[in-house]
């Protein structure tokens, strides 16, 4: 049954990894290629992640530059970026796409910080769902004594608390990064 706790740890690590990926998509006022992850472009009839279609680099700390492997789809990429959640000005010079990342206003910083809190809460709910599933596995087991069952459930709760603390710490750090001018 100790493998149950190890399996739970692996699942919770995946939750943390997904949470970090989602935090990477948030604008912080500095150019970060992570804000483009999740954007898909209709490439010859199939949705293709933008990061697979070209090289994304940061220029001068305030601008993202996209150099496509296939320059013939530059209009499609530009359309996908304009339709995305970014709402950022895009410049098309015929061979490159440039995205200027403006400084965040105080109001925008607060909105992005709310997104961090929302992502953190969703990650915690997922952790609690993992805990519930693990506890159900313990309860279903017929070969455990009552005190072993209680000890195992306590271990699962400690594991959950450990990962909730990790999420809170990462969310706090990201919020501070966003709110720093």
Short mmCIF file of N, CA and C in Angstrom, two decimals:
data_model
loop_
_atom_site.label_atom_id
_atom_site.label_comp_id
_atom_site.label_asym_id
_atom_site.label_seq_id
_atom_site.Cartn_x
_atom_site.Cartn_y
_atom_site.Cartn_z
N UNK A 1 0.82 -1.21 0.00
CA UNK A 1 0.00 0.00 0.00
C UNK A 1 0.85 1.26 0.00
N UNK A 2 2.14 1.12 0.33
CA UNK A 2 3.03 2.27 0.27
C UNK A 2 3.18 2.75 -1.17
N UNK A 3 3.00 1.83 -2.11
CA UNK A 3 3.05 2.22 -3.51
C UNK A 3 1.90 3.18 -3.83
N UNK A 4 0.83 3.07 -3.09
CA UNK A 4 -0.31 3.96 -3.28
C UNK A 4 0.11 5.41 -3.01
N UNK A 5 0.86 5.63 -1.95
CA UNK A 5 1.34 6.97 -1.61
C UNK A 5 2.32 7.45 -2.69
N UNK A 6 3.18 6.56 -3.16
CA UNK A 6 4.13 6.93 -4.22
C UNK A 6 3.40 7.28 -5.52
N UNK A 7 2.36 6.51 -5.85
CA UNK A 7 1.55 6.83 -7.03
C UNK A 7 0.89 8.19 -6.86
N UNK A 8 0.41 8.45 -5.65
CA UNK A 8 -0.21 9.74 -5.36
C UNK A 8 0.78 10.88 -5.52
N UNK A 9 2.02 10.65 -5.08
CA UNK A 9 3.07 11.67 -5.22
C UNK A 9 3.32 11.98 -6.70
N UNK A 10 3.37 10.93 -7.52
CA UNK A 10 3.57 11.13 -8.96
C UNK A 10 2.43 11.94 -9.57
N UNK A 11 1.19 11.57 -9.22
CA UNK A 11 0.03 12.29 -9.75
C UNK A 11 0.05 13.76 -9.32
N UNK A 12 0.42 13.99 -8.07
CA UNK A 12 0.45 15.36 -7.55
C UNK A 12 1.58 16.16 -8.19
N UNK A 13 2.69 15.50 -8.50
CA UNK A 13 3.77 16.18 -9.21
C UNK A 13 3.31 16.62 -10.60
N UNK A 14 2.48 15.80 -11.24
CA UNK A 14 1.92 16.17 -12.54
C UNK A 14 1.02 17.40 -12.41
N UNK A 15 0.25 17.47 -11.32
CA UNK A 15 -0.61 18.64 -11.08
C UNK A 15 0.26 19.89 -10.95
N UNK A 16 1.35 19.79 -10.20
CA UNK A 16 2.27 20.92 -10.03
C UNK A 16 2.86 21.33 -11.38
N UNK A 17 3.26 20.35 -12.17
CA UNK A 17 3.84 20.63 -13.48
C UNK A 17 2.84 21.35 -14.39
N UNK A 18 1.61 20.88 -14.39
CA UNK A 18 0.55 21.54 -15.19
C UNK A 18 0.29 22.96 -14.70
N UNK A 19 0.31 23.14 -13.38
CA UNK A 19 0.10 24.46 -12.79
C UNK A 19 1.22 25.41 -13.23
N UNK A 20 2.47 24.94 -13.20
CA UNK A 20 3.59 25.76 -13.63
C UNK A 20 3.48 26.12 -15.11
N UNK A 21 3.03 25.16 -15.93
CA UNK A 21 2.84 25.44 -17.35
C UNK A 21 1.80 26.54 -17.56
N UNK A 22 0.72 26.46 -16.80
CA UNK A 22 -0.33 27.48 -16.93
C UNK A 22 0.17 28.84 -16.48
N UNK A 23 0.97 28.87 -15.41
CA UNK A 23 1.53 30.15 -14.95
C UNK A 23 2.44 30.76 -16.02
N UNK A 24 3.12 29.91 -16.77
CA UNK A 24 4.02 30.38 -17.81
C UNK A 24 3.31 31.09 -18.95
N UNK A 25 2.02 30.84 -19.09
CA UNK A 25 1.27 31.48 -20.18
C UNK A 25 0.79 32.88 -19.82
N UNK A 26 0.98 33.29 -18.58
CA UNK A 26 0.50 34.60 -18.15
C UNK A 26 1.50 35.70 -18.50
N UNK A 27 0.98 36.85 -18.89
CA UNK A 27 1.83 38.01 -19.17
C UNK A 27 2.34 38.60 -17.88
N UNK A 28 3.62 38.94 -17.86
CA UNK A 28 4.20 39.54 -16.66
C UNK A 28 4.79 40.92 -16.95
N UNK A 29 4.68 41.41 -18.16
CA UNK A 29 5.27 42.70 -18.51
C UNK A 29 6.62 42.54 -19.17
N UNK A 30 7.20 41.36 -19.05
CA UNK A 30 8.45 41.05 -19.74
C UNK A 30 8.12 40.06 -20.85
N UNK A 31 8.86 40.13 -21.93
CA UNK A 31 8.63 39.21 -23.03
C UNK A 31 9.00 37.80 -22.57
N UNK A 32 8.11 36.86 -22.83
CA UNK A 32 8.30 35.47 -22.43
C UNK A 32 7.60 34.61 -23.47
N UNK A 33 8.36 33.74 -24.11
CA UNK A 33 7.78 32.90 -25.16
C UNK A 33 6.66 32.01 -24.65
N UNK A 34 6.62 31.77 -23.34
CA UNK A 34 5.58 30.92 -22.75
C UNK A 34 4.17 31.45 -22.98
N UNK A 35 4.02 32.75 -23.19
CA UNK A 35 2.68 33.30 -23.40
C UNK A 35 2.07 32.80 -24.70
N UNK A 36 2.92 32.29 -25.60
CA UNK A 36 2.42 31.81 -26.90
C UNK A 36 2.05 30.32 -26.87
N UNK A 37 2.41 29.62 -25.80
CA UNK A 37 2.10 28.19 -25.73
C UNK A 37 0.59 28.01 -25.63
N UNK A 38 0.10 27.03 -26.33
CA UNK A 38 -1.33 26.77 -26.34
C UNK A 38 -2.03 27.40 -27.54
N UNK A 39 -1.35 28.29 -28.24
CA UNK A 39 -1.94 28.90 -29.44
C UNK A 39 -1.73 27.94 -30.60
N UNK A 40 -2.82 27.62 -31.29
CA UNK A 40 -2.74 26.69 -32.41
C UNK A 40 -3.10 27.41 -33.70
N UNK A 41 -2.42 27.01 -34.77
CA UNK A 41 -2.61 27.61 -36.08
C UNK A 41 -3.16 26.54 -37.02
N UNK A 42 -4.13 26.92 -37.84
CA UNK A 42 -4.66 25.99 -38.83
C UNK A 42 -3.62 25.86 -39.94
N UNK A 43 -2.87 24.76 -39.91
CA UNK A 43 -1.76 24.55 -40.84
C UNK A 43 -2.13 23.41 -41.77
N UNK A 44 -2.49 23.76 -42.99
CA UNK A 44 -2.93 22.78 -44.00
C UNK A 44 -4.03 21.86 -43.45
N UNK A 45 -5.00 22.48 -42.79
CA UNK A 45 -6.19 21.75 -42.36
C UNK A 45 -6.10 21.12 -40.99
N UNK A 46 -4.96 21.16 -40.32
CA UNK A 46 -4.89 20.58 -38.98
C UNK A 46 -4.33 21.60 -37.99
N UNK A 47 -4.92 21.64 -36.79
CA UNK A 47 -4.43 22.58 -35.78
C UNK A 47 -3.02 22.18 -35.32
N UNK A 48 -2.09 23.13 -35.43
CA UNK A 48 -0.69 22.87 -35.08
C UNK A 48 -0.24 23.89 -34.04
N UNK A 49 0.41 23.43 -32.96
CA UNK A 49 0.92 24.38 -31.96
C UNK A 49 1.92 25.36 -32.59
N UNK A 50 1.80 26.61 -32.24
CA UNK A 50 2.65 27.66 -32.80
C UNK A 50 4.13 27.36 -32.58
N UNK A 51 4.47 26.84 -31.41
CA UNK A 51 5.88 26.59 -31.10
C UNK A 51 6.51 25.53 -32.00
N UNK A 52 5.68 24.75 -32.70
CA UNK A 52 6.19 23.75 -33.64
C UNK A 52 6.34 24.31 -35.06
N UNK A 53 5.87 25.53 -35.27
CA UNK A 53 5.87 26.09 -36.61
C UNK A 53 7.03 27.05 -36.88
N UNK A 54 7.77 27.38 -35.85
CA UNK A 54 8.86 28.32 -36.05
C UNK A 54 9.67 28.52 -34.79
N UNK A 55 10.63 29.40 -34.90
CA UNK A 55 11.50 29.72 -33.79
C UNK A 55 10.96 30.98 -33.11
N UNK A 56 10.79 30.90 -31.80
CA UNK A 56 10.29 32.04 -31.02
C UNK A 56 11.44 32.53 -30.15
N UNK A 57 11.75 33.81 -30.27
CA UNK A 57 12.84 34.35 -29.46
C UNK A 57 12.42 35.68 -28.85
N UNK A 58 13.16 36.09 -27.83
CA UNK A 58 12.90 37.35 -27.14
C UNK A 58 13.94 38.36 -27.61
N UNK A 59 13.46 39.52 -28.01
CA UNK A 59 14.35 40.59 -28.48
C UNK A 59 14.19 41.80 -27.56
N UNK A 60 15.28 42.28 -27.05
CA UNK A 60 15.31 43.49 -26.22
C UNK A 60 14.49 43.37 -24.95
N UNK A 61 14.08 42.19 -24.57
CA UNK A 61 13.32 42.00 -23.34
C UNK A 61 11.88 42.44 -23.40
N UNK A 62 11.48 43.13 -24.47
CA UNK A 62 10.11 43.63 -24.56
C UNK A 62 9.41 43.20 -25.83
N UNK A 63 10.04 42.33 -26.60
CA UNK A 63 9.47 41.95 -27.89
C UNK A 63 9.72 40.46 -28.16
N UNK A 64 8.68 39.79 -28.66
CA UNK A 64 8.82 38.41 -29.12
C UNK A 64 8.95 38.43 -30.63
N UNK A 65 9.86 37.60 -31.14
CA UNK A 65 10.06 37.52 -32.58
C UNK A 65 9.81 36.08 -33.00
N UNK A 66 8.95 35.90 -34.01
CA UNK A 66 8.62 34.57 -34.51
C UNK A 66 9.14 34.46 -35.93
N UNK A 67 10.05 33.52 -36.13
CA UNK A 67 10.59 33.23 -37.47
C UNK A 67 10.06 31.86 -37.86
N UNK A 68 9.18 31.84 -38.83
CA UNK A 68 8.50 30.60 -39.22
C UNK A 68 9.38 29.72 -40.11
N UNK A 69 9.22 28.42 -39.95
CA UNK A 69 9.93 27.48 -40.80
C UNK A 69 9.37 27.53 -42.23
N UNK A 70 8.07 27.78 -42.31
CA UNK A 70 7.39 27.89 -43.61
C UNK A 70 6.77 29.29 -43.70
N UNK A 71 7.50 30.25 -44.29
CA UNK A 71 7.01 31.64 -44.33
C UNK A 71 5.71 31.82 -45.09
N UNK A 72 5.29 30.84 -45.87
CA UNK A 72 4.05 30.99 -46.64
C UNK A 72 2.80 31.02 -45.75
N UNK A 73 2.92 30.62 -44.50
CA UNK A 73 1.75 30.60 -43.61
C UNK A 73 1.74 31.77 -42.63
N UNK A 74 2.52 32.79 -42.93
CA UNK A 74 2.65 33.92 -42.00
C UNK A 74 1.30 34.59 -41.73
N UNK A 75 0.45 34.68 -42.74
CA UNK A 75 -0.88 35.29 -42.56
C UNK A 75 -1.75 34.44 -41.63
N UNK A 76 -1.66 33.10 -41.79
CA UNK A 76 -2.43 32.21 -40.91
C UNK A 76 -1.99 32.34 -39.46
N UNK A 77 -0.69 32.44 -39.25
CA UNK A 77 -0.15 32.59 -37.89
C UNK A 77 -0.58 33.94 -37.32
N UNK A 78 -0.51 34.97 -38.13
CA UNK A 78 -0.92 36.30 -37.67
C UNK A 78 -2.40 36.29 -37.28
N UNK A 79 -3.23 35.62 -38.08
CA UNK A 79 -4.66 35.52 -37.77
C UNK A 79 -4.87 34.79 -36.43
N UNK A 80 -4.17 33.68 -36.24
CA UNK A 80 -4.31 32.90 -35.01
C UNK A 80 -3.88 33.74 -33.80
N UNK A 81 -2.82 34.51 -33.94
CA UNK A 81 -2.36 35.37 -32.83
C UNK A 81 -3.38 36.46 -32.53
N UNK A 82 -3.96 37.04 -33.58
CA UNK A 82 -4.97 38.08 -33.37
C UNK A 82 -6.24 37.54 -32.71
N UNK A 83 -6.55 36.28 -32.97
CA UNK A 83 -7.76 35.67 -32.40
C UNK A 83 -7.50 35.07 -31.02
N UNK A 84 -6.25 35.07 -30.57
CA UNK A 84 -5.90 34.45 -29.29
C UNK A 84 -6.25 35.36 -28.12
N UNK A 85 -5.94 34.89 -26.93
CA UNK A 85 -6.21 35.61 -25.69
C UNK A 85 -5.22 36.74 -25.42
N UNK A 86 -4.22 36.92 -26.29
CA UNK A 86 -3.13 37.86 -26.01
C UNK A 86 -3.53 39.33 -26.06
N UNK A 87 -4.28 39.71 -27.08
CA UNK A 87 -4.63 41.13 -27.29
C UNK A 87 -3.39 42.01 -27.32
N UNK A 88 -2.39 41.61 -28.10
CA UNK A 88 -1.15 42.37 -28.22
C UNK A 88 -0.94 42.80 -29.67
N UNK A 89 -0.27 43.94 -29.86
CA UNK A 89 -0.01 44.41 -31.22
C UNK A 89 1.01 43.51 -31.93
N UNK A 90 0.68 43.11 -33.15
CA UNK A 90 1.54 42.22 -33.94
C UNK A 90 1.98 42.96 -35.19
N UNK A 91 3.28 42.91 -35.46
CA UNK A 91 3.83 43.53 -36.65
C UNK A 91 4.32 42.44 -37.59
N UNK A 92 3.87 42.48 -38.83
CA UNK A 92 4.27 41.51 -39.84
C UNK A 92 5.15 42.24 -40.85
N UNK A 93 6.45 41.86 -40.90
CA UNK A 93 7.33 42.53 -41.87
C UNK A 93 7.59 41.66 -43.10
N UNK A 94 6.75 40.66 -43.31
CA UNK A 94 6.86 39.81 -44.50
C UNK A 94 7.61 38.51 -44.24
N UNK A 95 8.60 38.54 -43.34
CA UNK A 95 9.34 37.31 -43.04
C UNK A 95 9.29 36.97 -41.56
N UNK A 96 9.08 37.98 -40.71
CA UNK A 96 9.04 37.78 -39.26
C UNK A 96 7.76 38.38 -38.70
N UNK A 97 7.33 37.82 -37.59
CA UNK A 97 6.25 38.43 -36.82
C UNK A 97 6.86 38.95 -35.54
N UNK A 98 6.54 40.18 -35.20
CA UNK A 98 7.04 40.78 -33.97
C UNK A 98 5.84 41.12 -33.08
N UNK A 99 5.96 40.75 -31.83
CA UNK A 99 4.90 41.05 -30.87
C UNK A 99 5.51 41.90 -29.76
N UNK A 100 5.05 43.14 -29.67
CA UNK A 100 5.54 44.02 -28.61
C UNK A 100 4.77 43.74 -27.33
N UNK A 101 5.50 43.57 -26.25
CA UNK A 101 4.89 43.30 -24.94
C UNK A 101 4.94 44.61 -24.15
N UNK A 102 3.82 45.31 -24.07
CA UNK A 102 3.83 46.59 -23.34
C UNK A 102 3.92 46.37 -21.83
N UNK A 103 4.35 47.38 -21.14
CA UNK A 103 4.37 47.33 -19.68
C UNK A 103 2.93 47.18 -19.19
N UNK A 104 2.78 46.44 -18.11
CA UNK A 104 1.44 46.23 -17.57
C UNK A 104 1.03 47.42 -16.71
N UNK A 105 -0.22 47.81 -16.85
CA UNK A 105 -0.76 48.84 -15.97
C UNK A 105 -1.10 48.19 -14.63
N UNK A 106 -1.33 49.00 -13.63
CA UNK A 106 -1.68 48.48 -12.31
C UNK A 106 -2.95 47.63 -12.38
N UNK A 107 -3.92 48.11 -13.15
CA UNK A 107 -5.18 47.37 -13.29
C UNK A 107 -4.95 46.01 -13.97
N UNK A 108 -4.13 46.01 -15.02
CA UNK A 108 -3.83 44.76 -15.73
C UNK A 108 -3.08 43.80 -14.81
N UNK A 109 -2.16 44.33 -14.01
CA UNK A 109 -1.43 43.48 -13.06
C UNK A 109 -2.39 42.79 -12.10
N UNK A 110 -3.36 43.55 -11.62
CA UNK A 110 -4.35 42.96 -10.69
C UNK A 110 -5.15 41.85 -11.37
N UNK A 111 -5.53 42.09 -12.63
CA UNK A 111 -6.29 41.08 -13.38
C UNK A 111 -5.47 39.80 -13.57
N UNK A 112 -4.19 39.97 -13.91
CA UNK A 112 -3.32 38.81 -14.12
C UNK A 112 -3.11 38.09 -12.78
N UNK A 113 -2.98 38.84 -11.69
CA UNK A 113 -2.82 38.23 -10.37
C UNK A 113 -4.06 37.41 -10.01
N UNK A 114 -5.25 37.89 -10.42
CA UNK A 114 -6.47 37.11 -10.19
C UNK A 114 -6.43 35.79 -10.94
N UNK A 115 -5.85 35.83 -12.15
CA UNK A 115 -5.70 34.60 -12.94
C UNK A 115 -4.81 33.61 -12.21
N UNK A 116 -3.74 34.11 -11.58
CA UNK A 116 -2.84 33.25 -10.81
C UNK A 116 -3.63 32.56 -9.70
N UNK A 117 -4.44 33.34 -8.98
CA UNK A 117 -5.25 32.78 -7.90
C UNK A 117 -6.22 31.73 -8.42
N UNK A 118 -6.81 32.02 -9.57
CA UNK A 118 -7.76 31.08 -10.18
C UNK A 118 -7.05 29.77 -10.55
N UNK A 119 -5.90 29.88 -11.19
CA UNK A 119 -5.13 28.68 -11.57
C UNK A 119 -4.73 27.89 -10.33
N UNK A 120 -4.33 28.60 -9.27
CA UNK A 120 -3.92 27.93 -8.03
C UNK A 120 -5.09 27.17 -7.43
N UNK A 121 -6.26 27.79 -7.41
CA UNK A 121 -7.43 27.12 -6.83
C UNK A 121 -7.81 25.89 -7.65
N UNK A 122 -7.74 25.99 -8.97
CA UNK A 122 -8.04 24.83 -9.82
C UNK A 122 -7.05 23.69 -9.56
N UNK A 123 -5.78 24.04 -9.37
CA UNK A 123 -4.77 23.02 -9.08
C UNK A 123 -5.03 22.36 -7.73
N UNK A 124 -5.45 23.15 -6.75
CA UNK A 124 -5.75 22.58 -5.42
C UNK A 124 -6.94 21.64 -5.49
N UNK A 125 -7.94 22.01 -6.28
CA UNK A 125 -9.10 21.12 -6.45
C UNK A 125 -8.66 19.79 -7.06
N UNK A 126 -7.77 19.86 -8.04
CA UNK A 126 -7.26 18.65 -8.66
C UNK A 126 -6.50 17.80 -7.64
N UNK A 127 -5.70 18.46 -6.78
CA UNK A 127 -4.99 17.72 -5.72
C UNK A 127 -5.98 17.03 -4.78
N UNK A 128 -7.03 17.74 -4.44
CA UNK A 128 -8.03 17.14 -3.53
C UNK A 128 -8.73 15.96 -4.19
N UNK A 129 -8.93 16.05 -5.50
CA UNK A 129 -9.53 14.92 -6.21
C UNK A 129 -8.60 13.72 -6.19
N UNK A 130 -7.29 13.95 -6.34
CA UNK A 130 -6.32 12.86 -6.24
C UNK A 130 -6.39 12.26 -4.84
N UNK A 131 -6.43 13.12 -3.81
CA UNK A 131 -6.52 12.64 -2.42
C UNK A 131 -7.77 11.78 -2.23
N UNK A 132 -8.90 12.25 -2.75
CA UNK A 132 -10.15 11.50 -2.61
C UNK A 132 -10.03 10.11 -3.26
N UNK A 133 -9.45 10.07 -4.46
CA UNK A 133 -9.30 8.79 -5.16
C UNK A 133 -8.38 7.85 -4.38
N UNK A 134 -7.30 8.40 -3.82
CA UNK A 134 -6.39 7.56 -3.04
C UNK A 134 -7.08 7.04 -1.78
N UNK A 135 -7.83 7.91 -1.11
CA UNK A 135 -8.56 7.48 0.09
C UNK A 135 -9.59 6.40 -0.24
N UNK A 136 -10.24 6.52 -1.39
CA UNK A 136 -11.20 5.50 -1.81
C UNK A 136 -10.51 4.17 -2.04
N UNK A 137 -9.29 4.20 -2.61
CA UNK A 137 -8.52 2.97 -2.80
C UNK A 137 -8.21 2.32 -1.46
N UNK A 138 -7.85 3.14 -0.48
CA UNK A 138 -7.54 2.62 0.86
C UNK A 138 -8.78 1.98 1.46
N UNK A 139 -9.92 2.65 1.35
CA UNK A 139 -11.16 2.13 1.93
C UNK A 139 -11.60 0.84 1.26
N UNK A 140 -11.32 0.70 -0.05
CA UNK A 140 -11.72 -0.51 -0.78
C UNK A 140 -10.87 -1.72 -0.41
N UNK A 141 -9.67 -1.48 0.10
CA UNK A 141 -8.75 -2.57 0.41
C UNK A 141 -9.27 -3.37 1.60
N UNK A 142 -9.40 -4.68 1.41
CA UNK A 142 -9.93 -5.54 2.47
C UNK A 142 -8.83 -6.08 3.37
N UNK A 143 -7.58 -6.04 2.94
CA UNK A 143 -6.50 -6.66 3.70
C UNK A 143 -5.79 -5.71 4.66
N UNK A 144 -6.37 -4.53 4.92
CA UNK A 144 -5.75 -3.57 5.83
C UNK A 144 -6.47 -3.57 7.17
N UNK A 145 -5.67 -3.51 8.23
CA UNK A 145 -6.26 -3.35 9.57
C UNK A 145 -6.69 -1.90 9.71
N UNK A 146 -7.56 -1.65 10.66
CA UNK A 146 -8.12 -0.32 10.84
C UNK A 146 -7.04 0.73 11.13
N UNK A 147 -6.07 0.39 11.99
CA UNK A 147 -5.03 1.37 12.31
C UNK A 147 -4.09 1.60 11.12
N UNK A 148 -3.84 0.57 10.29
CA UNK A 148 -3.03 0.76 9.09
C UNK A 148 -3.76 1.65 8.08
N UNK A 149 -5.06 1.44 7.99
CA UNK A 149 -5.87 2.26 7.09
C UNK A 149 -5.81 3.73 7.52
N UNK A 150 -5.95 3.96 8.83
CA UNK A 150 -5.90 5.33 9.36
C UNK A 150 -4.52 5.95 9.10
N UNK A 151 -3.46 5.19 9.31
CA UNK A 151 -2.10 5.70 9.11
C UNK A 151 -1.88 6.06 7.63
N UNK A 152 -2.37 5.20 6.75
CA UNK A 152 -2.22 5.44 5.32
C UNK A 152 -2.99 6.69 4.89
N UNK A 153 -4.18 6.84 5.42
CA UNK A 153 -4.98 8.03 5.09
C UNK A 153 -4.32 9.30 5.65
N UNK A 154 -3.67 9.19 6.82
CA UNK A 154 -2.93 10.33 7.37
C UNK A 154 -1.75 10.68 6.47
N UNK A 155 -1.06 9.66 5.95
CA UNK A 155 0.06 9.90 5.04
C UNK A 155 -0.41 10.60 3.76
N UNK A 156 -1.56 10.18 3.27
CA UNK A 156 -2.12 10.79 2.07
C UNK A 156 -2.47 12.25 2.34
N UNK A 157 -3.02 12.53 3.53
CA UNK A 157 -3.36 13.92 3.88
C UNK A 157 -2.10 14.77 4.00
N UNK A 158 -1.04 14.22 4.60
CA UNK A 158 0.22 14.96 4.72
C UNK A 158 0.79 15.26 3.34
N UNK A 159 0.71 14.29 2.44
CA UNK A 159 1.18 14.48 1.07
C UNK A 159 0.39 15.60 0.39
N UNK A 160 -0.92 15.57 0.55
CA UNK A 160 -1.78 16.60 -0.04
C UNK A 160 -1.41 17.98 0.51
N UNK A 161 -1.23 18.06 1.84
CA UNK A 161 -0.87 19.34 2.45
C UNK A 161 0.46 19.86 1.92
N UNK A 162 1.41 18.96 1.72
CA UNK A 162 2.73 19.33 1.19
C UNK A 162 2.59 19.96 -0.20
N UNK A 163 1.76 19.35 -1.04
CA UNK A 163 1.61 19.86 -2.41
C UNK A 163 0.76 21.13 -2.46
N UNK A 164 -0.20 21.26 -1.56
CA UNK A 164 -0.98 22.50 -1.49
C UNK A 164 -0.06 23.65 -1.11
N UNK A 165 0.87 23.39 -0.19
CA UNK A 165 1.85 24.41 0.21
C UNK A 165 2.73 24.80 -0.97
N UNK A 166 3.14 23.82 -1.78
CA UNK A 166 3.95 24.11 -2.97
C UNK A 166 3.19 25.03 -3.93
N UNK A 167 1.92 24.73 -4.15
CA UNK A 167 1.10 25.55 -5.04
C UNK A 167 0.97 26.97 -4.50
N UNK A 168 0.70 27.08 -3.19
CA UNK A 168 0.58 28.41 -2.58
C UNK A 168 1.87 29.22 -2.73
N UNK A 169 3.01 28.56 -2.54
CA UNK A 169 4.30 29.24 -2.66
C UNK A 169 4.54 29.71 -4.08
N UNK A 170 4.28 28.83 -5.06
CA UNK A 170 4.48 29.20 -6.46
C UNK A 170 3.53 30.33 -6.86
N UNK A 171 2.29 30.28 -6.40
CA UNK A 171 1.32 31.32 -6.73
C UNK A 171 1.75 32.65 -6.11
N UNK A 172 2.23 32.62 -4.88
CA UNK A 172 2.68 33.83 -4.20
C UNK A 172 3.86 34.44 -4.95
N UNK A 173 4.82 33.60 -5.33
CA UNK A 173 6.00 34.08 -6.06
C UNK A 173 5.60 34.70 -7.40
N UNK A 174 4.69 34.04 -8.11
CA UNK A 174 4.26 34.55 -9.42
C UNK A 174 3.51 35.87 -9.26
N UNK A 175 2.67 35.97 -8.23
CA UNK A 175 1.93 37.20 -7.98
C UNK A 175 2.89 38.34 -7.67
N UNK A 176 3.92 38.07 -6.87
CA UNK A 176 4.91 39.10 -6.57
C UNK A 176 5.64 39.54 -7.84
N UNK A 177 5.97 38.57 -8.69
CA UNK A 177 6.65 38.88 -9.96
C UNK A 177 5.76 39.79 -10.82
N UNK A 178 4.48 39.48 -10.88
CA UNK A 178 3.55 40.26 -11.69
C UNK A 178 3.36 41.66 -11.12
N UNK A 179 3.26 41.77 -9.82
CA UNK A 179 2.97 43.06 -9.20
C UNK A 179 4.20 43.96 -9.10
N UNK A 180 5.41 43.42 -9.33
CA UNK A 180 6.63 44.22 -9.30
C UNK A 180 6.73 45.07 -10.56
N UNK A 181 6.88 46.35 -10.36
CA UNK A 181 6.95 47.27 -11.50
C UNK A 181 8.38 47.36 -11.99
#
